[in-house]
Short mmCIF file of N, CA and C in Angstrom, two decimals:
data_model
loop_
_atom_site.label_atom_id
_atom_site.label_comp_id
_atom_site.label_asym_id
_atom_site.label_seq_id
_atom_site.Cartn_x
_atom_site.Cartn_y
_atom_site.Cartn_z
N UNK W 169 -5.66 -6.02 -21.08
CA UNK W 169 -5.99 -5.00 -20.11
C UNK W 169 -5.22 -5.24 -18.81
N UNK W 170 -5.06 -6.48 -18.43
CA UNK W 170 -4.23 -6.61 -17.00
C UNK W 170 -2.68 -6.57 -17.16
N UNK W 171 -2.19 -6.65 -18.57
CA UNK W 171 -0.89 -6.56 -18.83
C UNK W 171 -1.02 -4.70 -19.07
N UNK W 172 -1.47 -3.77 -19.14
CA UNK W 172 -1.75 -2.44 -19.38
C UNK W 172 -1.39 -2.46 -17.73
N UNK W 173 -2.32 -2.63 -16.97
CA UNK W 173 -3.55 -1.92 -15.75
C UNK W 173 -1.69 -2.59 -14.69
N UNK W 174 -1.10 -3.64 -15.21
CA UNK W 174 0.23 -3.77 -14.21
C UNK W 174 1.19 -2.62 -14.45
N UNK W 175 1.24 -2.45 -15.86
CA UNK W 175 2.14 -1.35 -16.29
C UNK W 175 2.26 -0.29 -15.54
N UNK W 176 0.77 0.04 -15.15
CA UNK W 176 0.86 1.29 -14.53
C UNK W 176 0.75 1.68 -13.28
N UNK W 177 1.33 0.39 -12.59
CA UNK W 177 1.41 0.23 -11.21
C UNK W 177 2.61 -0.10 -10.75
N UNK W 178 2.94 0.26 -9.29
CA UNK W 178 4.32 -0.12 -8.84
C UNK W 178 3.75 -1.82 -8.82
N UNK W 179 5.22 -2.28 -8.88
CA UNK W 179 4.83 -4.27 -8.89
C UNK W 179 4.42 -4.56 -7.57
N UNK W 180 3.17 -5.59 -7.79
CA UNK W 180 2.97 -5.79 -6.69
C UNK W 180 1.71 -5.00 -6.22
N UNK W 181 1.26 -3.73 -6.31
CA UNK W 181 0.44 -2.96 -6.31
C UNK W 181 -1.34 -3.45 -7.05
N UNK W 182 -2.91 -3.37 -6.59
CA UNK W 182 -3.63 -3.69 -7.10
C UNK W 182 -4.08 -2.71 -7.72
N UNK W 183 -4.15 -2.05 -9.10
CA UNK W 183 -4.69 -0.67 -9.94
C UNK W 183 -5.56 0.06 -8.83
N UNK W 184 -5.47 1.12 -9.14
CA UNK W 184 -5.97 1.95 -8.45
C UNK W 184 -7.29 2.50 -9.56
N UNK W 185 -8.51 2.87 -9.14
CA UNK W 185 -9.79 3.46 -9.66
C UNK W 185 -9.57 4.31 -10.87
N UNK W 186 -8.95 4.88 -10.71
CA UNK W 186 -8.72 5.85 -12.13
C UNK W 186 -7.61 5.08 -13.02
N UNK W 187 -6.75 4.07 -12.92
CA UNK W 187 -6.17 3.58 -13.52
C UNK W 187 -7.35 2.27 -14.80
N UNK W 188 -8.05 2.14 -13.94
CA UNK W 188 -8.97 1.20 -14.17
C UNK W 188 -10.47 1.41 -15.42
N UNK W 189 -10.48 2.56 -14.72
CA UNK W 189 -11.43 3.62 -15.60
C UNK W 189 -10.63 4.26 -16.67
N UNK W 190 -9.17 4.43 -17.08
CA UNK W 190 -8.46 4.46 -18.19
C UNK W 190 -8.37 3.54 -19.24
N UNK W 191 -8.55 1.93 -18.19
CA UNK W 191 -8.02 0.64 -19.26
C UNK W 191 -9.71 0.83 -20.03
N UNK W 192 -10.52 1.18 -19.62
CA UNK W 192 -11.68 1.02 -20.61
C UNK W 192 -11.81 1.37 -21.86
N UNK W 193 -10.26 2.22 -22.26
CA UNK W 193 -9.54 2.63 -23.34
C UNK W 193 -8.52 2.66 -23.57
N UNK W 194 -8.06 0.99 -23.87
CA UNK W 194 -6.76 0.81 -23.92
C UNK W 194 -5.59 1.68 -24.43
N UNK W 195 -6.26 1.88 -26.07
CA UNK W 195 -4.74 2.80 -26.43
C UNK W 195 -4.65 3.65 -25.55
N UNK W 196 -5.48 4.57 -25.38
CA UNK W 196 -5.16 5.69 -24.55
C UNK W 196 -4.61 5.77 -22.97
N UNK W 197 -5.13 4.57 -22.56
CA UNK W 197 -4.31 4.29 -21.07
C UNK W 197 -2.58 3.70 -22.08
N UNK W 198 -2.83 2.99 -22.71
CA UNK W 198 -0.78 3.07 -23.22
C UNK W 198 -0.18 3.88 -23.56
N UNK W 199 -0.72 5.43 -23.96
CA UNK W 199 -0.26 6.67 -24.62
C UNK W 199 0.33 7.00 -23.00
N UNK W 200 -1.10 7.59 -22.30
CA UNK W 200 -1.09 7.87 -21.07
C UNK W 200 0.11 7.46 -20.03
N UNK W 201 0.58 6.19 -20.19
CA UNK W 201 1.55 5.53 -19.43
C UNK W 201 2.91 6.12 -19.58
N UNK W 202 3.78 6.29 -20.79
CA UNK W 202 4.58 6.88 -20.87
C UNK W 202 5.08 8.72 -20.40
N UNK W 203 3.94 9.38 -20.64
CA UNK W 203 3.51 10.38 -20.08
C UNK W 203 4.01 10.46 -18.46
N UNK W 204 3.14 9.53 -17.98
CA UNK W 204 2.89 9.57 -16.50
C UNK W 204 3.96 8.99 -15.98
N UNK W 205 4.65 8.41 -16.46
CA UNK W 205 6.04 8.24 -16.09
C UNK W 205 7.29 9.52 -15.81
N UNK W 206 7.02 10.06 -17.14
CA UNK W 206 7.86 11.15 -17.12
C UNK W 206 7.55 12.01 -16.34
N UNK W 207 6.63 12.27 -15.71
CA UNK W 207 6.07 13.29 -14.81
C UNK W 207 6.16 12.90 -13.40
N UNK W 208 5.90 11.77 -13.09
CA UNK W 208 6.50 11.08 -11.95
C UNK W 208 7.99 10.38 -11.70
N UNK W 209 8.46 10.32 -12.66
CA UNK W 209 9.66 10.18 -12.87
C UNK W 209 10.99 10.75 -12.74
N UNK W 210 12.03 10.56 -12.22
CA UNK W 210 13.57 11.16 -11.82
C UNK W 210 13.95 11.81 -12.76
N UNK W 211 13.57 12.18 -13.95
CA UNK W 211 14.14 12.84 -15.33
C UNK W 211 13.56 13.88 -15.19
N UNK W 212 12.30 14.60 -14.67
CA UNK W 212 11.28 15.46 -14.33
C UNK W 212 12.53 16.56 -13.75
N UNK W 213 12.77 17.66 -13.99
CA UNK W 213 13.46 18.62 -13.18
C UNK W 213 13.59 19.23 -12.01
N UNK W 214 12.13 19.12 -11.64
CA UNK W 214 11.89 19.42 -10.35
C UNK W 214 12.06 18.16 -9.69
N UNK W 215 11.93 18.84 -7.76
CA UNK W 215 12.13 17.56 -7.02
C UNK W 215 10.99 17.29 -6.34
N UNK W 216 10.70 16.11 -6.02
CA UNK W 216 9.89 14.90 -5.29
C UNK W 216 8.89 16.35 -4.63
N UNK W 217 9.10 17.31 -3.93
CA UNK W 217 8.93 17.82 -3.00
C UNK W 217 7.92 19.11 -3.70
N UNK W 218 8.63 19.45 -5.12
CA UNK W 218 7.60 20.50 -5.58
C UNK W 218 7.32 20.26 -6.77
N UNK W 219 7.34 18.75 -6.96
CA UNK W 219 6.45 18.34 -8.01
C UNK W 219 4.49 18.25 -7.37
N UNK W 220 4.97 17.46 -6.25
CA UNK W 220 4.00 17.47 -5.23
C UNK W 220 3.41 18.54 -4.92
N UNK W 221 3.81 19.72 -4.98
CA UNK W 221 3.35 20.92 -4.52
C UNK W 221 2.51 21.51 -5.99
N UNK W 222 3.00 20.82 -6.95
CA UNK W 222 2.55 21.86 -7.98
C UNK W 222 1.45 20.75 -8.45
N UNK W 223 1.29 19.37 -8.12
CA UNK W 223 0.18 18.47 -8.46
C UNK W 223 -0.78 18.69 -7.06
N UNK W 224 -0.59 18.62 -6.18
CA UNK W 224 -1.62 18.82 -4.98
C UNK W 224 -2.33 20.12 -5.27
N UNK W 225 -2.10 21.60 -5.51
CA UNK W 225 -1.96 22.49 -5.80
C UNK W 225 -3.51 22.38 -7.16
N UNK W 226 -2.66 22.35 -7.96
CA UNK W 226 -3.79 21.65 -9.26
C UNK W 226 -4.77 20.62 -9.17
N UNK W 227 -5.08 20.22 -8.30
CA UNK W 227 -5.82 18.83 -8.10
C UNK W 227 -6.94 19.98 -7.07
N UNK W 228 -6.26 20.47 -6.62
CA UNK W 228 -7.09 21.25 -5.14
C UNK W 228 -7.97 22.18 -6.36
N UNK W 229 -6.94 23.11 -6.86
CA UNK W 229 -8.02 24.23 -7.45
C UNK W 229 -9.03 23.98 -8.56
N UNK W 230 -8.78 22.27 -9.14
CA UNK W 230 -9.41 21.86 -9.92
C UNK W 230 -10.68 21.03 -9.46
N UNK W 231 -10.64 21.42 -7.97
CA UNK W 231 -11.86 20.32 -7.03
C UNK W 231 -12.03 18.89 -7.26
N UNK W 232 -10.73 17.95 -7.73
CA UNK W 232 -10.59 16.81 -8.14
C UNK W 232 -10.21 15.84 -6.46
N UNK W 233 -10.64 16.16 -5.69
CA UNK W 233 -10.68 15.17 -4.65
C UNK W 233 -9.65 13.99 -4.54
N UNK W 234 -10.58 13.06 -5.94
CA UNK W 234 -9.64 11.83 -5.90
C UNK W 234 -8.31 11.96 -6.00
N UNK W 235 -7.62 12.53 -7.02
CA UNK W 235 -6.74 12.50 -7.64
C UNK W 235 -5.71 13.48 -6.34
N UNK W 236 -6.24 14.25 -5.95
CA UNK W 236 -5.54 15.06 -4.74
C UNK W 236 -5.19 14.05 -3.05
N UNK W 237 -6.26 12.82 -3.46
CA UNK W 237 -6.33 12.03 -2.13
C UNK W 237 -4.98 11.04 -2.25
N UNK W 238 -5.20 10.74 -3.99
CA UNK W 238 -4.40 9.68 -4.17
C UNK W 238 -2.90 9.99 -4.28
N UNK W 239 -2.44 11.25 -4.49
CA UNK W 239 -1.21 11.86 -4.10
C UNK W 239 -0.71 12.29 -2.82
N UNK W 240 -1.49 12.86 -1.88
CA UNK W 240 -1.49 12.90 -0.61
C UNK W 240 -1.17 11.35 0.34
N UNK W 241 -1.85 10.47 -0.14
CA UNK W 241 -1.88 8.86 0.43
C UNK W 241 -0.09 8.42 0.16
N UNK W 242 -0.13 8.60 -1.16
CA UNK W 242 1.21 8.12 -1.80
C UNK W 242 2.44 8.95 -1.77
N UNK W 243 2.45 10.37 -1.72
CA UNK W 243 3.88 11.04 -1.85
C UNK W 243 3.90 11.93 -0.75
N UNK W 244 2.53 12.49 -0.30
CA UNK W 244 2.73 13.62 0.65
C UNK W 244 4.23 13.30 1.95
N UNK W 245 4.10 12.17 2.29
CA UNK W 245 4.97 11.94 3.31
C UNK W 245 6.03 11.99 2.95
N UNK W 246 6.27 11.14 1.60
CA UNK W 246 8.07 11.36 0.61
C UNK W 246 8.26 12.45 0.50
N UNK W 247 7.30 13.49 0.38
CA UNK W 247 7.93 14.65 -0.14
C UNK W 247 8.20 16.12 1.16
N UNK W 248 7.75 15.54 2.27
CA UNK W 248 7.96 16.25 3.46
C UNK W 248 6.95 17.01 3.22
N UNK W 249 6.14 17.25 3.17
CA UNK W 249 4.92 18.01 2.84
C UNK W 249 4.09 17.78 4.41
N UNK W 250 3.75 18.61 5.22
CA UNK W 250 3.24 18.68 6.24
C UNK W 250 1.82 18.96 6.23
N UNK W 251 1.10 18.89 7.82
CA UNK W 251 -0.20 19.19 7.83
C UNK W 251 -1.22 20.78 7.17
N UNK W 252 0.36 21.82 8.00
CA UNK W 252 -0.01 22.88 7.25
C UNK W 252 -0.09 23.83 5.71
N UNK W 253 1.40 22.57 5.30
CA UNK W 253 1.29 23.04 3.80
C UNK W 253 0.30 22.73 2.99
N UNK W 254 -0.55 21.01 3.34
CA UNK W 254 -1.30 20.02 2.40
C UNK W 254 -2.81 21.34 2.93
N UNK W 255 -2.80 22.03 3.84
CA UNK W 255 -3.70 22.69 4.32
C UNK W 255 -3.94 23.90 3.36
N UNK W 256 -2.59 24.20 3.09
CA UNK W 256 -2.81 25.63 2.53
C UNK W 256 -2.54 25.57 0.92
N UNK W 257 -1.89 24.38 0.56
CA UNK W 257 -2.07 23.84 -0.98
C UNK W 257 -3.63 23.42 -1.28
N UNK W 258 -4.57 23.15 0.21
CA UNK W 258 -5.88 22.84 -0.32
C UNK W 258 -6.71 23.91 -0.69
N UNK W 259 -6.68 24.89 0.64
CA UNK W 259 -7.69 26.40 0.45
C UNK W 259 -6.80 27.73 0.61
N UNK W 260 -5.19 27.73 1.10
CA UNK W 260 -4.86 28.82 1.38
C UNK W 260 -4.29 29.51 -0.32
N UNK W 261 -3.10 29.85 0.03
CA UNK W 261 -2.61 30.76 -0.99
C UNK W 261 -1.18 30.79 -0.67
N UNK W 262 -0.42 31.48 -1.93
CA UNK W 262 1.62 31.28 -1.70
C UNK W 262 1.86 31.94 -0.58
N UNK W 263 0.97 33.14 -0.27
CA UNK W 263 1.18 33.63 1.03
C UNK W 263 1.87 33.43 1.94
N UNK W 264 0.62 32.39 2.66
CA UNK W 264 0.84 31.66 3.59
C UNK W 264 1.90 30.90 4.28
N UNK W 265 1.94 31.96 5.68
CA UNK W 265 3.04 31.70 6.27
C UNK W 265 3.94 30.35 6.43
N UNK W 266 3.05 29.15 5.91
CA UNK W 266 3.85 28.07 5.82
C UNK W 266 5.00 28.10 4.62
N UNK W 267 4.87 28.89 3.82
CA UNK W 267 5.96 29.17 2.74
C UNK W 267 6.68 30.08 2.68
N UNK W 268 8.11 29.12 3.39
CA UNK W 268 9.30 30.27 3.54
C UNK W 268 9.77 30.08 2.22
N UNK W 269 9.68 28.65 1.57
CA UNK W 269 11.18 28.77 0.41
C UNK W 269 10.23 29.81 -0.70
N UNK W 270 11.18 30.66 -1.68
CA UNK W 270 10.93 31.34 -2.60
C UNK W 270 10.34 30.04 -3.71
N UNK W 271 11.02 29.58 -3.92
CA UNK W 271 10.23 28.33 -5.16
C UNK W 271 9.39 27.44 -4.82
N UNK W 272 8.68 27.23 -3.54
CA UNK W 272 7.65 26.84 -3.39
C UNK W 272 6.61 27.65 -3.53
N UNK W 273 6.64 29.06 -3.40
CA UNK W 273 5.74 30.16 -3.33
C UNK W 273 6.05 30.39 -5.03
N UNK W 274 6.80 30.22 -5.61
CA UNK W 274 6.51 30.45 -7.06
C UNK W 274 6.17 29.30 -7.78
N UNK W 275 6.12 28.08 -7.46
CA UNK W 275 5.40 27.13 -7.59
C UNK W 275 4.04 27.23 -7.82
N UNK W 276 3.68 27.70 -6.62
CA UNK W 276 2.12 27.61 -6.62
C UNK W 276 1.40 28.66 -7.08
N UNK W 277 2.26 30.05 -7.63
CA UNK W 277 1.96 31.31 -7.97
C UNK W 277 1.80 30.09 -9.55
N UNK W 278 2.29 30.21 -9.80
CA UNK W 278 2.86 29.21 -11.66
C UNK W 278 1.01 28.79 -11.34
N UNK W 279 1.42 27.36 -10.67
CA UNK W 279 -0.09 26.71 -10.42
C UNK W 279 -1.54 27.67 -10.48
N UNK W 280 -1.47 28.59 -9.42
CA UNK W 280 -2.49 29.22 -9.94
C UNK W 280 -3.36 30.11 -10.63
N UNK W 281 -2.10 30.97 -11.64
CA UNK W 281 -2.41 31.66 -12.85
C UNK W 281 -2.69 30.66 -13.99
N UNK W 282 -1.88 29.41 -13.73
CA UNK W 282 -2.44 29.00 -15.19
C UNK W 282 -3.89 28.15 -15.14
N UNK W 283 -4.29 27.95 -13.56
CA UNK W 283 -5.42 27.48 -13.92
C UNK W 283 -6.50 28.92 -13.49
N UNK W 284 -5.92 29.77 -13.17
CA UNK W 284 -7.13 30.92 -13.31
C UNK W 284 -6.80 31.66 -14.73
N UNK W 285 -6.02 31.92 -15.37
CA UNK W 285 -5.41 32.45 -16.66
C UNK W 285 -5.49 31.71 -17.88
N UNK W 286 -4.98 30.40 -17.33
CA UNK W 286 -4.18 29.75 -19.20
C UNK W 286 -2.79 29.98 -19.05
N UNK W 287 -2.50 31.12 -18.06
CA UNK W 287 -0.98 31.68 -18.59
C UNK W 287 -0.54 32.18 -17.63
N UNK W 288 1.19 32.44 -18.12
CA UNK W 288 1.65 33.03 -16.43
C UNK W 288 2.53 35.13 -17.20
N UNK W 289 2.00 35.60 -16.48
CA UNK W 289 1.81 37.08 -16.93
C UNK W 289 3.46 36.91 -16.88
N UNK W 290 4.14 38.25 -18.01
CA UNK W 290 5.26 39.00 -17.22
C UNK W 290 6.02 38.45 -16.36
N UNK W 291 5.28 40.00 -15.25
CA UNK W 291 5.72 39.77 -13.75
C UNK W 291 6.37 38.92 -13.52
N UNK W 292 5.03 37.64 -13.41
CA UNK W 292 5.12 36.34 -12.52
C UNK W 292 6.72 35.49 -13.14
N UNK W 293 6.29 35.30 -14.67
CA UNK W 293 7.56 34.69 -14.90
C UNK W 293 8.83 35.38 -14.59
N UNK W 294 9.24 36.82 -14.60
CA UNK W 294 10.34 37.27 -14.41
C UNK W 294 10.93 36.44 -12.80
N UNK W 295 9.59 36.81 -11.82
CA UNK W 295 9.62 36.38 -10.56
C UNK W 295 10.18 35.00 -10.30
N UNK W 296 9.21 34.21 -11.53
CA UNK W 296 10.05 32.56 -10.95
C UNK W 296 10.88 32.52 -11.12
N UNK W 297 11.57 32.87 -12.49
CA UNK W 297 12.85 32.90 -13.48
C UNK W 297 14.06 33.30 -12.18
N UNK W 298 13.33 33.68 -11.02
CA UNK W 298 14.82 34.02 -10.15
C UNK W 298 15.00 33.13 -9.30
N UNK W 299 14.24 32.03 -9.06
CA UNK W 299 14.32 31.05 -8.47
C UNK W 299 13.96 29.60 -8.93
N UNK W 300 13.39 29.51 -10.51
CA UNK W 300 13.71 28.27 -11.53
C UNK W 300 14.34 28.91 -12.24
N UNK W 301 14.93 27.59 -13.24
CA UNK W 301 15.32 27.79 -14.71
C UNK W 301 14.19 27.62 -15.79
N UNK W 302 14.35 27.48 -16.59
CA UNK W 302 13.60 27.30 -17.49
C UNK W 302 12.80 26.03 -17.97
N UNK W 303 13.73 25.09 -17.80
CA UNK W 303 14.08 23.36 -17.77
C UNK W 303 12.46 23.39 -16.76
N UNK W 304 12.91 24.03 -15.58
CA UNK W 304 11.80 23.53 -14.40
C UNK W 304 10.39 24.16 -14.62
N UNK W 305 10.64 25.39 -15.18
CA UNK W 305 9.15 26.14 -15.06
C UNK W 305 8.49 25.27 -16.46
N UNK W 306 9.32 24.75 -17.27
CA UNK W 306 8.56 23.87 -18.26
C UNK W 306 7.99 22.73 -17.92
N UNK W 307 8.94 22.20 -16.97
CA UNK W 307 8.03 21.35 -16.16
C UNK W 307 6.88 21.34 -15.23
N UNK W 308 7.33 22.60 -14.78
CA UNK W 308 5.57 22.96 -14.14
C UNK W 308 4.70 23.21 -14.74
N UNK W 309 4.73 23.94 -15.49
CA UNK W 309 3.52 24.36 -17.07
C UNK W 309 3.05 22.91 -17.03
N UNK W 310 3.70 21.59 -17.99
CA UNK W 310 2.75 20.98 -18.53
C UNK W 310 2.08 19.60 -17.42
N UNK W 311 3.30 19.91 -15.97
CA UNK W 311 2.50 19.22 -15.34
C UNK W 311 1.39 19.55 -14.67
N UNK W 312 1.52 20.91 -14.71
CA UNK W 312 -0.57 21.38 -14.28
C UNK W 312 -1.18 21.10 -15.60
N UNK W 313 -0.95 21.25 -16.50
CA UNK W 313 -1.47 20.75 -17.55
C UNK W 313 -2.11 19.62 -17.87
N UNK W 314 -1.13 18.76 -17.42
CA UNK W 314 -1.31 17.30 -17.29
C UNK W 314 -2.29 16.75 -16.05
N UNK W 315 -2.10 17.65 -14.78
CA UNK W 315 -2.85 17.21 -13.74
C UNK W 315 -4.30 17.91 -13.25
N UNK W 316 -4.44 19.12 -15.05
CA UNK W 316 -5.90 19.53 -15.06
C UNK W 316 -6.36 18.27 -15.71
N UNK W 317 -5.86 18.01 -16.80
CA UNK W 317 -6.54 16.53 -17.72
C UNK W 317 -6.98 15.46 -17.00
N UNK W 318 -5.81 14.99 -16.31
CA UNK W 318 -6.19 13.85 -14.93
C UNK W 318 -7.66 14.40 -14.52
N UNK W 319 -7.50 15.55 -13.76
CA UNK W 319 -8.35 16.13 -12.69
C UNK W 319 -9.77 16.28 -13.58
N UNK W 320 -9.71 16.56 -14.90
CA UNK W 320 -11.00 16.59 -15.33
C UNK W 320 -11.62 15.53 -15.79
N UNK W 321 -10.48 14.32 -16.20
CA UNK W 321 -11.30 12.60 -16.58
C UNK W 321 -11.66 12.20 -15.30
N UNK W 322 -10.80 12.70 -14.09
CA UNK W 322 -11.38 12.11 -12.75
C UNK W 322 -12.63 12.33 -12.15
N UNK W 323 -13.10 13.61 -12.45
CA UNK W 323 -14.16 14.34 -11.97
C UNK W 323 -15.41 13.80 -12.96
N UNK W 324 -15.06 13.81 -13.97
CA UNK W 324 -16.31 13.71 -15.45
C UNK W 324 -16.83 12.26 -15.07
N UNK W 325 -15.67 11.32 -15.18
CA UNK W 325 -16.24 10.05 -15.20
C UNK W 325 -16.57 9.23 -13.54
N UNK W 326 -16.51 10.42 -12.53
CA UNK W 326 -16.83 10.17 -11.63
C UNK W 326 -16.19 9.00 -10.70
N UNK W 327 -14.96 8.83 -10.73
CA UNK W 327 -14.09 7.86 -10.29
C UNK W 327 -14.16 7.97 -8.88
N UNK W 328 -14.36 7.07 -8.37
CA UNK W 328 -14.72 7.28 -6.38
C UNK W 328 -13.36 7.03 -5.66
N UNK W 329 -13.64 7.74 -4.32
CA UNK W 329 -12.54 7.98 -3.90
C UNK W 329 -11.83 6.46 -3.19
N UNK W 330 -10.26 6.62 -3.22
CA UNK W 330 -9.68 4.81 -2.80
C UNK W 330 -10.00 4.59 -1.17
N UNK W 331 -10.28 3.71 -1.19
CA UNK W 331 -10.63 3.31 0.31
C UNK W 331 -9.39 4.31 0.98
N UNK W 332 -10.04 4.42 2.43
CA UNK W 332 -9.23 5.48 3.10
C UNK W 332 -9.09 6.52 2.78
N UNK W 333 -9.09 7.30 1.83
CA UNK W 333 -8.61 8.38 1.25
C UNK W 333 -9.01 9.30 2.24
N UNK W 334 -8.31 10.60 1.94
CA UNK W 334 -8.35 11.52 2.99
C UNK W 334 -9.25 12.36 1.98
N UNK W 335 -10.38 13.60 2.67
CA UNK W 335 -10.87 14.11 2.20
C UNK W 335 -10.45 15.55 2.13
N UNK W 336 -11.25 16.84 0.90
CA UNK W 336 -10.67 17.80 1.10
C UNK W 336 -11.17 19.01 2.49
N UNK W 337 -12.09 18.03 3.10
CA UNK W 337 -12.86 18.43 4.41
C UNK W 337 -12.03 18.51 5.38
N UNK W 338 -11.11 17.16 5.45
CA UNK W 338 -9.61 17.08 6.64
C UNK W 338 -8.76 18.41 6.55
N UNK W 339 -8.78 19.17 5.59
CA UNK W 339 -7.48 19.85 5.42
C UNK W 339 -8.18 21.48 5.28
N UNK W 340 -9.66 21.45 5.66
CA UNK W 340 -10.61 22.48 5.21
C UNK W 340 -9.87 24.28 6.41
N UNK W 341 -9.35 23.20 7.90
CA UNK W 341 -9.30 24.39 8.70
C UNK W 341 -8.25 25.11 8.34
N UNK W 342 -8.43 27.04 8.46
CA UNK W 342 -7.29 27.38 7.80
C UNK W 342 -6.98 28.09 9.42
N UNK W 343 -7.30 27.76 10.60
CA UNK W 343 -6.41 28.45 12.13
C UNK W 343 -5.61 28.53 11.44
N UNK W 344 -4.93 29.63 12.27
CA UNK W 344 -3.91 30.34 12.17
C UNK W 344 -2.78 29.49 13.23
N UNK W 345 -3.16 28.60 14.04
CA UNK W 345 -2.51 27.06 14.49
C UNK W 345 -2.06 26.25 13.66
N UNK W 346 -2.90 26.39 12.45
CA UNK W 346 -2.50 25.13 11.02
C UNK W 346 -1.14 25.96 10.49
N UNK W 347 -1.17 27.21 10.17
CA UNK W 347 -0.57 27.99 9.33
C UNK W 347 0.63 28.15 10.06
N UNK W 348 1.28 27.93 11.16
CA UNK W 348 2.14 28.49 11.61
C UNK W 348 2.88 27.87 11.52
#
């Protein structure tokens, strides 16, 4: 289990709560590992910036707290992700004036048909299709996919939040000061 529970940590790093609550099933935290690599990983099509957008995004609409704290703690800053976007990836919408680029706003359009749908209509795909390829919107599909699964072992088995963690209360105000 501690040769697993290192695996799935940067070196050096002490497991984090949901990593921990995985090893209680080994194979499946070793299936899991390879997975979570590829999804966090440089081979992933998308970049640092709206992978983040499309896991914060899914973590938010899936009311998974932890799993939204523990990405926020760890990438929000790598990925330039600001006060008002992590604001409006929590309660706003693609709308929102914090989203000028076109593929961040189809990002999170992707994100939230498939967790209000299953699926992304038509329309929507014609829409991303003008600002992903194909390569990428496949990558967004199964990483909401992947970060409803997270979001629902996180929630079920009740995994508490990592010391410090930021809550989804911090990011609750939607002023029109946040948004701008």
């Amino acid at each position: 289990m501690a040769a697993q529970l290192a695996a799935m940590m940067p070196p050096g790093q002490p497991p984090i709560g949901l990593f921990r609550t995985f090893a209680k099933n080994l194979p499946m935290a070793e299936a899991m590992t390879h997975w979570g690599r590829y999804e966090l990983g440089r081979r992933l099509s998308l970049t640092l910036r709206e992978r983040e957008i499309v896991i914060l995004r899914t973590c938010a609409r899936c009311g998974c707290e932890y799993e939204w704290s523990v990405h926020l703690m760890v990438f929000a800053g790598r990925a330039g992700l600001g006060r008002s976007e992590i604001s409006s990836l929590t309660r706003g919408s693609a709308g929102d004036a914090c989203w000028t680029a076109p593929r961040d706003r189809a990002l999170i359009r992707v994100a939230d048909a498939l967790h209000d749908a299953g699926d992304v209509d038509d329309q929507l795909w014609l829409s991303a299709r003008e600002v992903l390829d194909e390569p990428q919107l496949l990558d967004a599909f199964l990483l909401c996919g992947w970060y409803h699964a997270i979001s629902f072992a996180a929630r079920a088995a009740r995994v508490d939040l990592e010391p410090g963690a930021p809550r989804f209360a911090d990011f609750a105000s939607r002023l029109a000061s946040d948004l701008l």
